[in-house]
PDB file of C-alpha atoms in Angstrom:
ATOM      1  CA  MET A   1      -9.393  25.062  13.583  1.00 47.00           C
ATOM      2  CA  PHE A   2     -12.058  22.445  12.518  1.00 59.00           C
ATOM      3  CA  ARG A   3     -14.000  20.745  15.193  1.00 74.00           C
ATOM      4  CA  TRP A   4     -14.026  17.529  13.189  1.00 84.00           C
ATOM      5  CA  GLN A   5     -11.838  16.235  10.424  1.00 92.00           C
ATOM      6  CA  VAL A   6     -14.452  14.456   8.726  1.00 94.00           C
ATOM      7  CA  ALA A   7     -18.308  14.438   8.616  1.00 92.00           C
ATOM      8  CA  ILE A   8     -20.266  11.544   7.309  1.00 94.00           C
ATOM      9  CA  ALA A   9     -23.412  12.773   5.539  1.00 91.00           C
ATOM     10  CA  THR A  10     -25.642  10.046   4.326  1.00 91.00           C
ATOM     11  CA  GLU A  11     -28.815   8.064   4.917  1.00 89.00           C
ATOM     12  CA  ASN A  12     -27.410   4.959   3.311  1.00 92.00           C
ATOM     13  CA  PRO A  13     -26.927   2.588   6.382  1.00 94.00           C
ATOM     14  CA  ARG A  14     -24.511   0.141   4.488  1.00 96.00           C
ATOM     15  CA  VAL A  15     -22.360   3.326   3.330  1.00 95.00           C
ATOM     16  CA  LEU A  16     -22.453   4.548   7.027  1.00 95.00           C
ATOM     17  CA  TYR A  17     -21.038   1.455   8.350  1.00 96.00           C
ATOM     18  CA  LEU A  18     -18.266   1.121   5.947  1.00 97.00           C
ATOM     19  CA  VAL A  19     -17.063   4.739   6.191  1.00 97.00           C
ATOM     20  CA  ILE A  20     -17.144   4.532   9.975  1.00 97.00           C
ATOM     21  CA  GLU A  21     -15.135   1.443  10.101  1.00 97.00           C
ATOM     22  CA  LEU A  22     -12.679   3.194   7.633  1.00 97.00           C
ATOM     23  CA  LEU A  23     -12.299   6.382   9.666  1.00 96.00           C
ATOM     24  CA  LYS A  24     -11.688   4.210  12.780  1.00 96.00           C
ATOM     25  CA  LYS A  25      -8.830   2.389  11.251  1.00 95.00           C
ATOM     26  CA  LEU A  26      -7.425   5.818   9.920  1.00 95.00           C
ATOM     27  CA  ASP A  27      -7.833   7.299  13.607  1.00 94.00           C
ATOM     28  CA  LEU A  28      -9.610  10.444  12.309  1.00 95.00           C
ATOM     29  CA  LYS A  29     -12.256  12.559  14.239  1.00 93.00           C
ATOM     30  CA  PHE A  30     -15.440  12.395  12.637  1.00 93.00           C
ATOM     31  CA  VAL A  31     -19.238  13.237  13.029  1.00 91.00           C
ATOM     32  CA  VAL A  32     -22.229  11.511  11.623  1.00 92.00           C
ATOM     33  CA  CYS A  33     -24.956  13.964  10.518  1.00 87.00           C
ATOM     34  CA  SER A  34     -27.705  14.170   8.012  1.00 85.00           C
ATOM     35  CA  PRO A  35     -27.097  15.483   4.383  1.00 83.00           C
ATOM     36  CA  GLY A  36     -27.239  19.250   4.739  1.00 79.00           C
ATOM     37  CA  ASP A  37     -26.807  19.447   8.350  1.00 80.00           C
ATOM     38  CA  SER A  38     -24.947  22.617   9.229  1.00 80.00           C
ATOM     39  CA  ARG A  39     -22.351  20.489  11.401  1.00 80.00           C
ATOM     40  CA  CYS A  40     -20.878  19.442   7.921  1.00 81.00           C
ATOM     41  CA  GLU A  41     -19.555  22.923   7.771  1.00 82.00           C
ATOM     42  CA  ASP A  42     -17.465  22.362  10.842  1.00 83.00           C
ATOM     43  CA  ALA A  43     -15.587  19.488   9.124  1.00 88.00           C
ATOM     44  CA  LYS A  44     -12.644  19.756   6.594  1.00 90.00           C
ATOM     45  CA  VAL A  45     -13.910  16.825   4.515  1.00 93.00           C
ATOM     46  CA  VAL A  46     -17.571  15.431   3.951  1.00 93.00           C
ATOM     47  CA  ILE A  47     -17.938  11.820   2.994  1.00 94.00           C
ATOM     48  CA  THR A  48     -21.503  11.176   1.170  1.00 92.00           C
ATOM     49  CA  THR A  49     -23.149   9.504  -1.624  1.00 91.00           C
ATOM     50  CA  ILE A  50     -24.070  10.920  -4.887  1.00 89.00           C
ATOM     51  CA  GLU A  51     -27.640  10.853  -3.728  1.00 86.00           C
ATOM     52  CA  ASP A  52     -26.998  12.633  -0.570  1.00 77.00           C
ATOM     53  CA  SER A  53     -24.357  15.163  -1.883  1.00 76.00           C
ATOM     54  CA  ASN A  54     -24.250  18.743  -1.067  1.00 70.00           C
ATOM     55  CA  ASN A  55     -22.150  21.858  -1.977  1.00 67.00           C
ATOM     56  CA  HIS A  56     -19.429  21.521   0.821  1.00 66.00           C
ATOM     57  CA  ASP A  57     -16.047  22.521  -0.715  1.00 70.00           C
ATOM     58  CA  ALA A  58     -14.273  19.028  -0.043  1.00 86.00           C
ATOM     59  CA  ILE A  59     -16.567  15.978  -0.703  1.00 90.00           C
ATOM     60  CA  VAL A  60     -15.699  12.529  -1.081  1.00 94.00           C
ATOM     61  CA  ILE A  61     -18.263  10.670  -2.896  1.00 94.00           C
ATOM     62  CA  VAL A  62     -18.758   6.847  -2.097  1.00 95.00           C
ATOM     63  CA  ASP A  63     -21.063   4.039  -2.620  1.00 94.00           C
ATOM     64  CA  GLU A  64     -21.868   0.601  -1.379  1.00 94.00           C
ATOM     65  CA  GLU A  65     -18.706  -0.696  -3.371  1.00 96.00           C
ATOM     66  CA  LEU A  66     -16.407   1.379  -1.384  1.00 95.00           C
ATOM     67  CA  ASP A  67     -12.702   0.607  -2.018  1.00 97.00           C
ATOM     68  CA  PRO A  68     -11.121   1.314   1.302  1.00 96.00           C
ATOM     69  CA  ASP A  69      -7.632   2.045   0.071  1.00 97.00           C
ATOM     70  CA  PHE A  70      -8.630   4.325  -2.638  1.00 98.00           C
ATOM     71  CA  THR A  71     -11.000   6.317  -0.297  1.00 97.00           C
ATOM     72  CA  SER A  72      -8.275   6.528   2.451  1.00 97.00           C
ATOM     73  CA  ILE A  73      -6.027   8.243  -0.157  1.00 98.00           C
ATOM     74  CA  GLU A  74      -8.917  10.486  -1.337  1.00 97.00           C
ATOM     75  CA  ILE A  75      -9.540  11.448   2.220  1.00 97.00           C
ATOM     76  CA  MET A  76      -5.974  12.044   3.513  1.00 97.00           C
ATOM     77  CA  SER A  77      -5.400  14.094   0.332  1.00 97.00           C
ATOM     78  CA  LYS A  78      -8.134  16.510   0.950  1.00 95.00           C
ATOM     79  CA  LEU A  79      -7.150  16.687   4.618  1.00 95.00           C
ATOM     80  CA  ASN A  80      -3.690  17.763   3.656  1.00 95.00           C
ATOM     81  CA  ASP A  81      -4.936  20.240   0.997  1.00 94.00           C
ATOM     82  CA  ILE A  82      -3.252  18.190  -1.743  1.00 96.00           C
ATOM     83  CA  HIS A  83      -4.971  19.369  -4.911  1.00 93.00           C
ATOM     84  CA  SER A  84      -2.544  19.330  -7.839  1.00 95.00           C
ATOM     85  CA  PRO A  85       0.499  17.287  -6.707  1.00 97.00           C
ATOM     86  CA  SER A  86       3.458  16.878  -9.082  1.00 96.00           C
ATOM     87  CA  PHE A  87       5.143  13.811  -7.536  1.00 97.00           C
ATOM     88  CA  ALA A  88       4.090  10.585  -5.654  1.00 98.00           C
ATOM     89  CA  VAL A  89       6.364   7.959  -4.376  1.00 98.00           C
ATOM     90  CA  ILE A  90       5.535   4.380  -3.286  1.00 98.00           C
ATOM     91  CA  GLY A  91       7.931   3.244  -0.689  1.00 98.00           C
ATOM     92  CA  ILE A  92       8.574  -0.560  -0.178  1.00 97.00           C
ATOM     93  CA  ASP A  93      10.315  -1.971   2.644  1.00 96.00           C
ATOM     94  CA  PRO A  94      10.931  -5.536   1.564  1.00 95.00           C
ATOM     95  CA  GLY A  95      11.189  -8.352   4.233  1.00 93.00           C
ATOM     96  CA  MET A  96       9.203 -11.167   5.693  1.00 91.00           C
ATOM     97  CA  ARG A  97       6.507  -8.505   5.829  1.00 93.00           C
ATOM     98  CA  PHE A  98       6.407  -5.905   3.179  1.00 96.00           C
ATOM     99  CA  GLY A  99       6.027  -2.238   4.338  1.00 96.00           C
ATOM    100  CA  VAL A 100       4.078  -0.122   1.673  1.00 98.00           C
ATOM    101  CA  ALA A 101       3.663   3.707   1.946  1.00 98.00           C
ATOM    102  CA  LEU A 102       2.320   6.316  -0.640  1.00 98.00           C
ATOM    103  CA  VAL A 103       3.731   9.730  -0.153  1.00 98.00           C
ATOM    104  CA  ILE A 104       2.399  12.471  -2.245  1.00 98.00           C
ATOM    105  CA  ASP A 105       4.169  15.814  -2.497  1.00 96.00           C
ATOM    106  CA  GLY A 106       5.855  14.732   0.877  1.00 96.00           C
ATOM    107  CA  VAL A 107       2.798  13.865   2.796  1.00 97.00           C
ATOM    108  CA  VAL A 108       2.090  10.327   3.739  1.00 97.00           C
ATOM    109  CA  THR A 109      -1.390   9.412   2.325  1.00 98.00           C
ATOM    110  CA  PHE A 110      -1.466   5.638   2.663  1.00 98.00           C
ATOM    111  CA  LYS A 111       0.504   2.749   4.438  1.00 96.00           C
ATOM    112  CA  ASP A 112      -0.081  -0.863   4.960  1.00 96.00           C
ATOM    113  CA  SER A 113       1.692  -4.313   5.481  1.00 96.00           C
ATOM    114  CA  LEU A 114       1.721  -7.351   3.034  1.00 95.00           C
ATOM    115  CA  SER A 115       2.798 -10.814   3.420  1.00 93.00           C
ATOM    116  CA  SER A 116       4.512 -11.533   0.150  1.00 94.00           C
ATOM    117  CA  PRO A 117       6.295  -9.762  -2.583  1.00 96.00           C
ATOM    118  CA  GLY A 118       3.416 -10.592  -5.082  1.00 95.00           C
ATOM    119  CA  ASP A 119       0.959  -8.986  -2.809  1.00 96.00           C
ATOM    120  CA  ALA A 120       3.564  -5.910  -2.532  1.00 97.00           C
ATOM    121  CA  ALA A 121       3.808  -5.622  -6.214  1.00 97.00           C
ATOM    122  CA  ARG A 122       0.055  -5.778  -6.894  1.00 97.00           C
ATOM    123  CA  LEU A 123      -0.578  -3.096  -4.158  1.00 98.00           C
ATOM    124  CA  SER A 124       2.049  -1.001  -5.806  1.00 98.00           C
ATOM    125  CA  ALA A 125       0.322  -1.104  -9.262  1.00 98.00           C
ATOM    126  CA  ARG A 126      -3.024  -0.392  -7.747  1.00 98.00           C
ATOM    127  CA  LEU A 127      -1.561   2.780  -5.729  1.00 98.00           C
ATOM    128  CA  GLU A 128      -0.228   3.903  -9.107  1.00 98.00           C
ATOM    129  CA  SER A 129      -3.522   3.690 -10.535  1.00 98.00           C
ATOM    130  CA  TYR A 130      -5.378   5.463  -7.742  1.00 98.00           C
ATOM    131  CA  VAL A 131      -2.955   8.358  -8.167  1.00 98.00           C
ATOM    132  CA  THR A 132      -3.502   8.607 -11.708  1.00 97.00           C
ATOM    133  CA  HIS A 133      -7.295   8.529 -11.268  1.00 97.00           C
ATOM    134  CA  LEU A 134      -7.064  11.188  -8.555  1.00 97.00           C
ATOM    135  CA  PHE A 135      -4.171  13.420  -9.981  1.00 97.00           C
ATOM    136  CA  PRO A 136      -3.969  12.779 -13.704  1.00 97.00           C
ATOM    137  CA  TYR A 137      -0.698  15.058 -13.994  1.00 96.00           C
ATOM    138  CA  CYS A 138       1.132  13.565 -10.934  1.00 98.00           C
ATOM    139  CA  LYS A 139       4.219  11.538 -11.738  1.00 97.00           C
ATOM    140  CA  THR A 140       4.470   8.164  -9.720  1.00 98.00           C
ATOM    141  CA  ILE A 141       7.433   6.222  -9.163  1.00 98.00           C
ATOM    142  CA  ALA A 142       8.299   3.402  -6.587  1.00 98.00           C
ATOM    143  CA  ARG A 143      11.343   3.047  -4.361  1.00 98.00           C
ATOM    144  CA  ALA A 144      12.368  -0.320  -2.815  1.00 97.00           C
ATOM    145  CA  GLY A 145      14.647  -0.679   0.078  1.00 96.00           C
ATOM    146  CA  THR A 146      17.665  -3.039  -0.549  1.00 94.00           C
ATOM    147  CA  GLY A 147      18.256  -4.158   3.085  1.00 91.00           C
ATOM    148  CA  SER A 148      17.117  -7.617   2.242  1.00 92.00           C
ATOM    149  CA  LYS A 149      18.676  -8.864  -1.207  1.00 94.00           C
ATOM    150  CA  LEU A 150      16.297 -11.894  -1.194  1.00 96.00           C
ATOM    151  CA  TYR A 151      12.930  -9.986  -0.682  1.00 96.00           C
ATOM    152  CA  SER A 152      13.750  -6.872  -2.817  1.00 96.00           C
ATOM    153  CA  THR A 153      14.871  -9.153  -5.806  1.00 97.00           C
ATOM    154  CA  LEU A 154      11.507 -11.177  -5.533  1.00 97.00           C
ATOM    155  CA  TYR A 155       9.680  -7.840  -5.376  1.00 97.00           C
ATOM    156  CA  LEU A 156      11.452  -6.519  -8.493  1.00 97.00           C
ATOM    157  CA  ARG A 157      10.934  -9.716 -10.461  1.00 96.00           C
ATOM    158  CA  ASN A 158       7.122  -9.391  -9.823  1.00 95.00           C
ATOM    159  CA  MET A 159       7.173  -5.634 -10.824  1.00 96.00           C
ATOM    160  CA  ASN A 160       9.152  -6.339 -13.898  1.00 94.00           C
ATOM    161  CA  HIS A 161       7.104  -9.274 -14.886  1.00 93.00           C
ATOM    162  CA  GLN A 162       3.478  -8.053 -14.007  1.00 94.00           C
ATOM    163  CA  PHE A 163       3.945  -4.240 -13.884  1.00 96.00           C
ATOM    164  CA  PRO A 164       6.596  -2.993 -16.198  1.00 94.00           C
ATOM    165  CA  GLY A 165       5.180   0.425 -16.562  1.00 94.00           C
ATOM    166  CA  LEU A 166       5.923   1.629 -12.994  1.00 96.00           C
ATOM    167  CA  ASN A 167       9.715   2.698 -12.616  1.00 96.00           C
ATOM    168  CA  VAL A 168      11.133   1.004  -9.414  1.00 97.00           C
ATOM    169  CA  GLU A 169      14.281   2.523  -7.896  1.00 97.00           C
ATOM    170  CA  LEU A 170      16.311   1.004  -5.330  1.00 97.00           C
ATOM    171  CA  VAL A 171      17.312   2.739  -1.983  1.00 95.00           C
ATOM    172  CA  ASN A 172      19.989   2.008   0.543  1.00 90.00           C
ATOM    173  CA  GLU A 173      17.965   1.125   3.765  1.00 80.00           C
ATOM    174  CA  HIS A 174      20.692   2.297   6.233  1.00 71.00           C
ATOM    175  CA  ARG A 175      19.106   3.784   9.224  1.00 66.00           C
ATOM    176  CA  THR A 176      15.494   3.375   8.004  1.00 62.00           C
ATOM    177  CA  THR A 177      14.500   1.131  10.875  1.00 64.00           C
ATOM    178  CA  LEU A 178      13.651   3.169  13.898  1.00 58.00           C
ATOM    179  CA  SER A 179      11.913   0.837  16.102  1.00 60.00           C
ATOM    180  CA  GLY A 180      10.778  -2.869  16.403  1.00 61.00           C
ATOM    181  CA  GLY A 181       7.223  -2.358  16.674  1.00 66.00           C
ATOM    182  CA  VAL A 182       4.356  -3.822  14.596  1.00 65.00           C
ATOM    183  CA  THR A 183       4.348  -1.157  12.145  1.00 79.00           C
ATOM    184  CA  SER A 184       8.016  -0.607  11.919  1.00 87.00           C
ATOM    185  CA  ASP A 185       8.030  -1.871   8.166  1.00 92.00           C
ATOM    186  CA  GLN A 186       5.545   0.739   7.358  1.00 94.00           C
ATOM    187  CA  THR A 187       7.742   3.560   8.978  1.00 93.00           C
ATOM    188  CA  SER A 188      10.777   2.118   6.925  1.00 93.00           C
ATOM    189  CA  ALA A 189       8.556   2.267   3.802  1.00 95.00           C
ATOM    190  CA  ILE A 190       7.862   6.076   4.597  1.00 96.00           C
ATOM    191  CA  LEU A 191      11.626   6.941   5.096  1.00 94.00           C
ATOM    192  CA  ILE A 192      12.672   4.845   1.951  1.00 96.00           C
ATOM    193  CA  ALA A 193      10.055   6.824  -0.205  1.00 96.00           C
ATOM    194  CA  GLY A 194      11.765  10.052   0.964  1.00 95.00           C
ATOM    195  CA  ARG A 195      15.366   8.951  -0.176  1.00 94.00           C
ATOM    196  CA  LEU A 196      16.814   9.216  -3.678  1.00 93.00           C
ATOM    197  CA  GLY A 197      16.989   5.947  -5.361  1.00 94.00           C
ATOM    198  CA  ARG A 198      19.191   4.343  -8.209  1.00 96.00           C
ATOM    199  CA  PRO A 199      18.231   2.617 -11.499  1.00 96.00           C
ATOM    200  CA  GLN A 200      18.108  -1.289 -11.085  1.00 94.00           C
ATOM    201  CA  THR A 201      20.668  -3.499 -12.865  1.00 94.00           C
ATOM    202  CA  GLU A 202      20.475  -6.920 -14.150  1.00 93.00           C
ATOM    203  CA  ASN A 203      22.214  -8.113 -10.982  1.00 94.00           C
ATOM    204  CA  ASP A 204      19.555  -6.749  -8.780  1.00 94.00           C
ATOM    205  CA  ARG A 205      17.263  -9.461 -10.320  1.00 93.00           C
ATOM    206  CA  VAL A 206      19.552 -12.345  -9.721  1.00 95.00           C
ATOM    207  CA  LEU A 207      19.685 -14.531  -6.639  1.00 95.00           C
ATOM    208  CA  GLU A 208      22.209 -17.409  -5.718  1.00 95.00           C
ATOM    209  CA  PRO A 209      20.661 -20.548  -4.313  1.00 94.00           C
ATOM    210  CA  LYS A 210      22.249 -19.903  -0.891  1.00 95.00           C
ATOM    211  CA  GLU A 211      21.200 -21.970   2.165  1.00 96.00           C
ATOM    212  CA  GLY A 212      19.855 -19.055   4.076  1.00 96.00           C
ATOM    213  CA  TYR A 213      17.723 -17.960   1.213  1.00 96.00           C
ATOM    214  CA  ILE A 214      16.215 -21.452   0.841  1.00 96.00           C
ATOM    215  CA  ARG A 215      15.455 -21.438   4.581  1.00 96.00           C
ATOM    216  CA  SER A 216      13.800 -17.880   4.293  1.00 95.00           C
ATOM    217  CA  LEU A 217      11.593 -19.042   1.432  1.00 95.00           C
ATOM    218  CA  LYS A 218      10.490 -22.170   3.237  1.00 95.00           C
ATOM    219  CA  LEU A 219       9.568 -20.095   6.339  1.00 95.00           C
ATOM    220  CA  LEU A 220       7.826 -17.583   4.088  1.00 94.00           C
ATOM    221  CA  VAL A 221       5.696 -20.205   2.512  1.00 94.00           C
ATOM    222  CA  GLN A 222       4.912 -21.929   5.903  1.00 93.00           C
ATOM    223  CA  ARG A 223       3.564 -18.523   7.415  1.00 92.00           C
ATOM    224  CA  PHE A 224       1.685 -17.458   4.282  1.00 92.00           C
ATOM    225  CA  THR A 225      -0.222 -20.574   4.004  1.00 90.00           C
ATOM    226  CA  ARG A 226      -0.536 -20.967   7.929  1.00 89.00           C
ATOM    227  CA  GLY A 227       1.339 -24.270   7.813  1.00 88.00           C
ATOM    228  CA  LYS A 228      -0.736 -25.781   4.965  1.00 88.00           C
ATOM    229  CA  ARG A 229       2.020 -25.737   2.385  1.00 88.00           C
ATOM    230  CA  ASP A 230       5.762 -26.717   2.489  1.00 91.00           C
ATOM    231  CA  ILE A 231       8.279 -26.374  -0.239  1.00 93.00           C
ATOM    232  CA  SER A 232      11.178 -28.720  -1.035  1.00 93.00           C
ATOM    233  CA  LYS A 233      14.708 -27.419  -1.232  1.00 95.00           C
ATOM    234  CA  ASP A 234      14.503 -28.073  -5.019  1.00 95.00           C
ATOM    235  CA  GLU A 235      11.420 -25.927  -5.255  1.00 94.00           C
ATOM    236  CA  ALA A 236      13.036 -23.197  -3.330  1.00 95.00           C
ATOM    237  CA  ARG A 237      16.199 -23.311  -5.622  1.00 96.00           C
ATOM    238  CA  ALA A 238      13.956 -23.152  -8.649  1.00 96.00           C
ATOM    239  CA  ILE A 239      12.417 -19.845  -7.165  1.00 96.00           C
ATOM    240  CA  LEU A 240      15.755 -18.227  -6.474  1.00 96.00           C
ATOM    241  CA  LEU A 241      17.134 -19.236  -9.941  1.00 96.00           C
ATOM    242  CA  GLY A 242      14.014 -17.791 -11.454  1.00 93.00           C
ATOM    243  CA  GLU A 243      12.892 -21.153 -13.105  1.00 94.00           C
ATOM    244  CA  THR A 244       9.602 -20.633 -11.245  1.00 92.00           C
ATOM    245  CA  SER A 245       7.883 -17.883  -9.400  1.00 91.00           C
ATOM    246  CA  LEU A 246       7.148 -17.843  -5.667  1.00 93.00           C
ATOM    247  CA  ASP A 247       3.776 -16.258  -6.537  1.00 90.00           C
ATOM    248  CA  SER A 248       2.649 -19.361  -8.454  1.00 88.00           C
ATOM    249  CA  ILE A 249       3.330 -21.510  -5.413  1.00 88.00           C
ATOM    250  CA  LEU A 250       1.575 -19.075  -3.074  1.00 88.00           C
ATOM    251  CA  THR A 251      -1.466 -18.453  -5.119  1.00 81.00           C
ATOM    252  CA  SER A 252      -1.819 -22.372  -5.944  1.00 77.00           C
ATOM    253  CA  GLU A 253      -4.280 -24.687  -4.110  1.00 65.00           C
ATOM    254  CA  TYR A 254      -2.846 -26.165  -0.961  1.00 60.00           C
TER     255      TYR A 254
END
């Protein structure tokens, strides 16, 4: 059994700081040592820079421009002995918060929560690009839950418009909510990723301008902008009918 899951072997103080913060967030056991230190042999993964790299079997090379999401996936993949996976699934739990999880060959390698369907769509596309970079022969799909028609439709619209190359299946969310905790959306996303989905239809991208949907959109915009932006009923209706995008409102100056 490995004494440490990860060893950080670098003399670059900026990289050291960034990696320590990331490993704390991932709740991984780690040791900090000098490049070439024998303690590196007691770790399953060694994180280092190209200048400080050694001959350890499982090295993760980083620099001062560290991408925490990409690096997290690389670390978790190596810790779980994922080398040549065949199938990756991006699970999405749509709602007022969007849970997102990446599951590679049945192993959870990433999870997060986002505040808007546009953010969830962009993260989905980035996760696919990360998998392609790390594992060129691995197939990636997305699976979105259908528990909330409003939010699943807004996510689909973003994906189909901005990232049509990533296949998105729809999944029945029944019994995917196991708790009401802070990260329950991430747990649901993991469960959604593990279920078989169905192809989307034209009806899955259509929304009626219901009063409940209008109220939810107004609340989402208020929360996202921390109360600095409000939308009218007419603006909400335009979003629901597909005449304008929620993303354009959330990314505009307010």
